[in-house]
Amino acid sequence: MTETMPATQKAAGKELVAYLKNKYGIGIVQRHCDVCATSCPGTNFPFSDIAGASGSVSVTTTPSEGDGDKTILKEDGWWGPKLTTRLQQIFGTTVDGVVSNQFLCYRDKNPGLDGGWKWISNPSGYSPLIKAIQKKVGAKQDGHIGPATIKAIQKWLGCVQDGCFSGPSPCIKKLQEWCNRQ
């Protein structure tokens, strides 16, 4: 059985590739197997159809009130890449949707920290975003999430200070609300 991509999915892929090519000035799109020893994206993936999409496609977006680049977050109590991206925009750090260099020992204690977190047993660096948040909330500025930083965030947002982010977390929901007001 040969798998085929539905037309709507292929059209969405073309639109995404064209948008990214236009936004970042990308001329050539390469397959993963062109640069690494892998078979990705596979023989049935319509790469040439999607990658050859013109960079002049029109993408429809709904601008938010006041700030054309501002994203309105879903206030659901989960800290994932969208919340991280918005916080990075607000605090003026590198915008990549990733909280880097975090101690692995805090991952399971904070299920509300959902996606886009780089958990490492012994990180050699820190997160500029977490360091900026620590400065804002008056916590020690080491760039690592942990009970003391979480308590400071909880205090700043008027939440119960238990030093962890449950999943979903009422405090993360308040953080999302705060971001939406910025």
PDB file of C-alpha atoms in Angstrom:
ATOM      1  CA  MET A   1       0.000   0.000   0.000  1.00  0.00           C
ATOM      2  CA  THR A   2       1.369   3.410  -0.993  1.00  0.00           C
ATOM      3  CA  GLU A   3       0.499   6.279   1.289  1.00  0.00           C
ATOM      4  CA  THR A   4      -0.534   9.569  -0.271  1.00  0.00           C
ATOM      5  CA  MET A   5      -0.925  12.943   1.338  1.00  0.00           C
ATOM      6  CA  PRO A   6      -4.438  14.425   1.157  1.00  0.00           C
ATOM      7  CA  ALA A   7      -4.746  17.523  -1.040  1.00  0.00           C
ATOM      8  CA  THR A   8      -5.654  19.809   1.879  1.00  0.00           C
ATOM      9  CA  GLN A   9      -2.595  18.703   3.846  1.00  0.00           C
ATOM     10  CA  LYS A  10      -0.367  19.180   0.800  1.00  0.00           C
ATOM     11  CA  ALA A  11      -1.836  22.668   0.243  1.00  0.00           C
ATOM     12  CA  ALA A  12      -1.209  23.575   3.889  1.00  0.00           C
ATOM     13  CA  GLY A  13       2.380  22.337   3.571  1.00  0.00           C
ATOM     14  CA  LYS A  14       2.904  24.427   0.432  1.00  0.00           C
ATOM     15  CA  GLU A  15       1.486  27.489   2.171  1.00  0.00           C
ATOM     16  CA  LEU A  16       3.728  26.985   5.201  1.00  0.00           C
ATOM     17  CA  VAL A  17       6.882  26.475   3.118  1.00  0.00           C
ATOM     18  CA  ALA A  18       6.102  29.503   0.950  1.00  0.00           C
ATOM     19  CA  TYR A  19       5.453  31.642   4.019  1.00  0.00           C
ATOM     20  CA  LEU A  20       8.729  30.591   5.695  1.00  0.00           C
ATOM     21  CA  LYS A  21      10.719  31.045   2.479  1.00  0.00           C
ATOM     22  CA  ASN A  22       9.319  34.544   2.097  1.00  0.00           C
ATOM     23  CA  LYS A  23       9.685  35.532   5.756  1.00  0.00           C
ATOM     24  CA  TYR A  24      13.279  34.330   6.135  1.00  0.00           C
ATOM     25  CA  GLY A  25      14.528  34.818   2.570  1.00  0.00           C
ATOM     26  CA  ILE A  26      15.117  31.102   2.046  1.00  0.00           C
ATOM     27  CA  GLY A  27      15.936  30.155  -1.533  1.00  0.00           C
ATOM     28  CA  ILE A  28      16.576  26.419  -1.250  1.00  0.00           C
ATOM     29  CA  VAL A  29      14.658  23.911   0.850  1.00  0.00           C
ATOM     30  CA  GLN A  30      16.521  20.678   1.554  1.00  0.00           C
ATOM     31  CA  ARG A  31      15.323  17.267   2.654  1.00  0.00           C
ATOM     32  CA  HIS A  32      16.665  15.916   5.920  1.00  0.00           C
ATOM     33  CA  CYS A  33      18.347  13.095   3.961  1.00  0.00           C
ATOM     34  CA  ASP A  34      20.220  15.714   1.876  1.00  0.00           C
ATOM     35  CA  VAL A  35      22.177  16.846   4.918  1.00  0.00           C
ATOM     36  CA  CYS A  36      22.167  13.806   7.249  1.00  0.00           C
ATOM     37  CA  ALA A  37      22.421  10.035   6.984  1.00  0.00           C
ATOM     38  CA  THR A  38      18.686   9.344   7.185  1.00  0.00           C
ATOM     39  CA  SER A  39      15.847   8.328   4.890  1.00  0.00           C
ATOM     40  CA  CYS A  40      13.682  11.221   6.073  1.00  0.00           C
ATOM     41  CA  PRO A  41      11.248  12.387   4.696  1.00  0.00           C
ATOM     42  CA  GLY A  42      10.677   9.044   2.971  1.00  0.00           C
ATOM     43  CA  THR A  43       9.905   8.039  -0.596  1.00  0.00           C
ATOM     44  CA  ASN A  44       6.163   8.790  -0.485  1.00  0.00           C
ATOM     45  CA  PHE A  45       6.471  12.362   0.820  1.00  0.00           C
ATOM     46  CA  PRO A  46       5.633  14.872  -1.976  1.00  0.00           C
ATOM     47  CA  PHE A  47       8.769  16.911  -1.275  1.00  0.00           C
ATOM     48  CA  SER A  48       9.175  18.517  -4.708  1.00  0.00           C
ATOM     49  CA  ASP A  49       5.535  19.660  -4.732  1.00  0.00           C
ATOM     50  CA  ILE A  50       5.757  21.210  -1.284  1.00  0.00           C
ATOM     51  CA  ALA A  51       9.348  22.511  -1.266  1.00  0.00           C
ATOM     52  CA  GLY A  52       8.946  24.136  -4.664  1.00  0.00           C
ATOM     53  CA  ALA A  53       6.174  26.406  -3.409  1.00  0.00           C
ATOM     54  CA  SER A  54       6.639  30.021  -4.417  1.00  0.00           C
ATOM     55  CA  GLY A  55       7.734  32.445  -1.731  1.00  0.00           C
ATOM     56  CA  SER A  56       5.055  34.932  -2.737  1.00  0.00           C
ATOM     57  CA  VAL A  57       2.042  33.172  -1.287  1.00  0.00           C
ATOM     58  CA  SER A  58      -0.471  35.281   0.607  1.00  0.00           C
ATOM     59  CA  VAL A  59      -1.136  34.185   4.170  1.00  0.00           C
ATOM     60  CA  THR A  60      -4.207  35.458   5.978  1.00  0.00           C
ATOM     61  CA  THR A  61      -3.829  36.311   9.653  1.00  0.00           C
ATOM     62  CA  THR A  62      -6.020  38.090  12.144  1.00  0.00           C
ATOM     63  CA  PRO A  63      -4.170  41.011  13.698  1.00  0.00           C
ATOM     64  CA  SER A  64      -4.600  41.581  17.401  1.00  0.00           C
ATOM     65  CA  GLU A  65      -5.594  44.883  18.949  1.00  0.00           C
ATOM     66  CA  GLY A  66      -2.700  47.345  19.029  1.00  0.00           C
ATOM     67  CA  ASP A  67       0.314  45.105  18.322  1.00  0.00           C
ATOM     68  CA  GLY A  68       0.470  43.340  14.962  1.00  0.00           C
ATOM     69  CA  ASP A  69       3.083  40.854  16.243  1.00  0.00           C
ATOM     70  CA  LYS A  70       1.282  40.090  19.514  1.00  0.00           C
ATOM     71  CA  THR A  71      -0.121  36.611  19.974  1.00  0.00           C
ATOM     72  CA  ILE A  72      -3.169  36.148  22.175  1.00  0.00           C
ATOM     73  CA  LEU A  73      -2.520  33.060  24.260  1.00  0.00           C
ATOM     74  CA  LYS A  74      -5.021  30.411  25.216  1.00  0.00           C
ATOM     75  CA  GLU A  75      -5.344  30.752  29.002  1.00  0.00           C
ATOM     76  CA  ASP A  76      -5.267  27.042  29.784  1.00  0.00           C
ATOM     77  CA  GLY A  77      -2.643  26.743  32.539  1.00  0.00           C
ATOM     78  CA  TRP A  78      -0.014  24.885  30.468  1.00  0.00           C
ATOM     79  CA  TRP A  79       3.420  26.431  29.805  1.00  0.00           C
ATOM     80  CA  GLY A  80       4.441  25.323  26.326  1.00  0.00           C
ATOM     81  CA  PRO A  81       6.227  26.871  23.329  1.00  0.00           C
ATOM     82  CA  LYS A  82       3.536  29.501  22.651  1.00  0.00           C
ATOM     83  CA  LEU A  83       3.739  30.931  26.174  1.00  0.00           C
ATOM     84  CA  THR A  84       7.537  30.786  26.038  1.00  0.00           C
ATOM     85  CA  THR A  85       7.555  32.621  22.695  1.00  0.00           C
ATOM     86  CA  ARG A  86       5.279  35.359  24.032  1.00  0.00           C
ATOM     87  CA  LEU A  87       7.364  35.743  27.203  1.00  0.00           C
ATOM     88  CA  GLN A  88      10.533  35.955  25.092  1.00  0.00           C
ATOM     89  CA  GLN A  89       8.925  38.749  23.068  1.00  0.00           C
ATOM     90  CA  ILE A  90       7.860  40.612  26.214  1.00  0.00           C
ATOM     91  CA  PHE A  91      11.221  40.262  27.976  1.00  0.00           C
ATOM     92  CA  GLY A  92      13.325  40.941  24.867  1.00  0.00           C
ATOM     93  CA  THR A  93      15.241  37.659  24.844  1.00  0.00           C
ATOM     94  CA  THR A  94      15.926  35.412  21.846  1.00  0.00           C
ATOM     95  CA  VAL A  95      12.591  34.225  20.460  1.00  0.00           C
ATOM     96  CA  ASP A  96      12.681  30.500  19.717  1.00  0.00           C
ATOM     97  CA  GLY A  97       9.895  29.064  21.898  1.00  0.00           C
ATOM     98  CA  VAL A  98      12.393  27.066  23.976  1.00  0.00           C
ATOM     99  CA  VAL A  99      13.349  27.358  27.644  1.00  0.00           C
ATOM    100  CA  SER A 100      16.917  26.087  27.503  1.00  0.00           C
ATOM    101  CA  ASN A 101      19.327  24.580  30.044  1.00  0.00           C
ATOM    102  CA  GLN A 102      16.967  23.506  32.825  1.00  0.00           C
ATOM    103  CA  PHE A 103      17.699  20.965  35.563  1.00  0.00           C
ATOM    104  CA  LEU A 104      16.074  17.616  34.766  1.00  0.00           C
ATOM    105  CA  CYS A 105      15.271  17.011  38.452  1.00  0.00           C
ATOM    106  CA  TYR A 106      12.486  19.665  38.287  1.00  0.00           C
ATOM    107  CA  ARG A 107      10.692  18.288  35.209  1.00  0.00           C
ATOM    108  CA  ASP A 108       8.500  15.658  36.874  1.00  0.00           C
ATOM    109  CA  LYS A 109       7.718  17.939  39.824  1.00  0.00           C
ATOM    110  CA  ASN A 110       6.221  20.525  37.450  1.00  0.00           C
ATOM    111  CA  PRO A 111       3.803  18.855  35.023  1.00  0.00           C
ATOM    112  CA  GLY A 112       2.426  22.257  33.972  1.00  0.00           C
ATOM    113  CA  LEU A 113       5.722  22.912  32.159  1.00  0.00           C
ATOM    114  CA  ASP A 114       4.439  21.180  29.083  1.00  0.00           C
ATOM    115  CA  GLY A 115       6.569  21.466  25.957  1.00  0.00           C
ATOM    116  CA  GLY A 116       9.576  23.368  24.686  1.00  0.00           C
ATOM    117  CA  TRP A 117      11.628  22.873  27.843  1.00  0.00           C
ATOM    118  CA  LYS A 118      15.182  21.545  27.475  1.00  0.00           C
ATOM    119  CA  TRP A 119      15.743  19.390  30.551  1.00  0.00           C
ATOM    120  CA  ILE A 120      19.372  18.404  31.202  1.00  0.00           C
ATOM    121  CA  SER A 121      20.882  16.449  34.111  1.00  0.00           C
ATOM    122  CA  ASN A 122      23.650  18.985  34.663  1.00  0.00           C
ATOM    123  CA  PRO A 123      23.180  22.047  32.436  1.00  0.00           C
ATOM    124  CA  SER A 124      26.275  24.100  31.693  1.00  0.00           C
ATOM    125  CA  GLY A 125      24.291  27.188  30.704  1.00  0.00           C
ATOM    126  CA  TYR A 126      21.100  28.964  31.683  1.00  0.00           C
ATOM    127  CA  SER A 127      17.949  30.369  30.124  1.00  0.00           C
ATOM    128  CA  PRO A 128      18.052  34.118  29.410  1.00  0.00           C
ATOM    129  CA  LEU A 129      14.239  34.101  29.608  1.00  0.00           C
ATOM    130  CA  ILE A 130      14.139  32.551  33.083  1.00  0.00           C
ATOM    131  CA  LYS A 131      16.850  34.979  34.198  1.00  0.00           C
ATOM    132  CA  ALA A 132      14.767  37.924  32.921  1.00  0.00           C
ATOM    133  CA  ILE A 133      11.661  36.593  34.681  1.00  0.00           C
ATOM    134  CA  GLN A 134      13.686  36.135  37.882  1.00  0.00           C
ATOM    135  CA  LYS A 135      14.741  39.784  37.689  1.00  0.00           C
ATOM    136  CA  LYS A 136      11.111  40.864  37.217  1.00  0.00           C
ATOM    137  CA  VAL A 137       9.833  38.837  40.189  1.00  0.00           C
ATOM    138  CA  GLY A 138      12.776  39.530  42.526  1.00  0.00           C
ATOM    139  CA  ALA A 139      14.231  36.007  42.584  1.00  0.00           C
ATOM    140  CA  LYS A 140      17.891  34.969  42.480  1.00  0.00           C
ATOM    141  CA  GLN A 141      18.967  35.416  38.845  1.00  0.00           C
ATOM    142  CA  ASP A 142      20.563  32.103  37.896  1.00  0.00           C
ATOM    143  CA  GLY A 143      18.444  31.386  34.792  1.00  0.00           C
ATOM    144  CA  HIS A 144      17.084  28.083  36.134  1.00  0.00           C
ATOM    145  CA  ILE A 145      13.497  27.243  37.067  1.00  0.00           C
ATOM    146  CA  GLY A 146      13.118  25.703  40.506  1.00  0.00           C
ATOM    147  CA  PRO A 147      11.003  25.969  43.663  1.00  0.00           C
ATOM    148  CA  ALA A 148      12.367  29.392  44.714  1.00  0.00           C
ATOM    149  CA  THR A 149      11.787  30.933  41.279  1.00  0.00           C
ATOM    150  CA  ILE A 150       8.349  29.360  41.001  1.00  0.00           C
ATOM    151  CA  LYS A 151       7.391  30.682  44.461  1.00  0.00           C
ATOM    152  CA  ALA A 152       8.538  34.169  43.411  1.00  0.00           C
ATOM    153  CA  ILE A 153       6.437  33.961  40.228  1.00  0.00           C
ATOM    154  CA  GLN A 154       3.471  32.697  42.249  1.00  0.00           C
ATOM    155  CA  LYS A 155       3.851  35.560  44.748  1.00  0.00           C
ATOM    156  CA  TRP A 156       4.152  38.131  41.939  1.00  0.00           C
ATOM    157  CA  LEU A 157       0.935  36.841  40.353  1.00  0.00           C
ATOM    158  CA  GLY A 158      -0.954  36.550  43.669  1.00  0.00           C
ATOM    159  CA  CYS A 159      -1.151  32.750  43.641  1.00  0.00           C
ATOM    160  CA  VAL A 160      -0.668  30.081  46.284  1.00  0.00           C
ATOM    161  CA  GLN A 161       3.098  29.741  46.787  1.00  0.00           C
ATOM    162  CA  ASP A 162       3.838  26.018  46.745  1.00  0.00           C
ATOM    163  CA  GLY A 163       6.934  26.114  44.515  1.00  0.00           C
ATOM    164  CA  CYS A 164       5.599  23.912  41.730  1.00  0.00           C
ATOM    165  CA  PHE A 165       3.516  24.259  38.582  1.00  0.00           C
ATOM    166  CA  SER A 166       0.767  21.640  38.500  1.00  0.00           C
ATOM    167  CA  GLY A 167      -0.793  20.644  35.217  1.00  0.00           C
ATOM    168  CA  PRO A 168      -2.821  22.619  34.462  1.00  0.00           C
ATOM    169  CA  SER A 169      -1.597  25.338  36.801  1.00  0.00           C
ATOM    170  CA  PRO A 170      -3.734  28.242  38.046  1.00  0.00           C
ATOM    171  CA  CYS A 171      -0.531  30.283  38.278  1.00  0.00           C
ATOM    172  CA  ILE A 172       0.470  29.557  34.682  1.00  0.00           C
ATOM    173  CA  LYS A 173      -3.052  30.596  33.687  1.00  0.00           C
ATOM    174  CA  LYS A 174      -2.487  33.928  35.475  1.00  0.00           C
ATOM    175  CA  LEU A 175       0.869  34.254  33.703  1.00  0.00           C
ATOM    176  CA  GLN A 176      -0.908  33.722  30.364  1.00  0.00           C
ATOM    177  CA  GLU A 177      -3.494  36.354  31.349  1.00  0.00           C
ATOM    178  CA  TRP A 178      -0.658  38.763  32.226  1.00  0.00           C
ATOM    179  CA  CYS A 179       0.997  38.132  28.844  1.00  0.00           C
ATOM    180  CA  ASN A 180      -2.268  38.827  27.040  1.00  0.00           C
ATOM    181  CA  ARG A 181      -2.446  42.240  28.747  1.00  0.00           C
ATOM    182  CA  GLN A 182       1.058  43.239  27.634  1.00  0.00           C
TER     183      GLN A 182
END
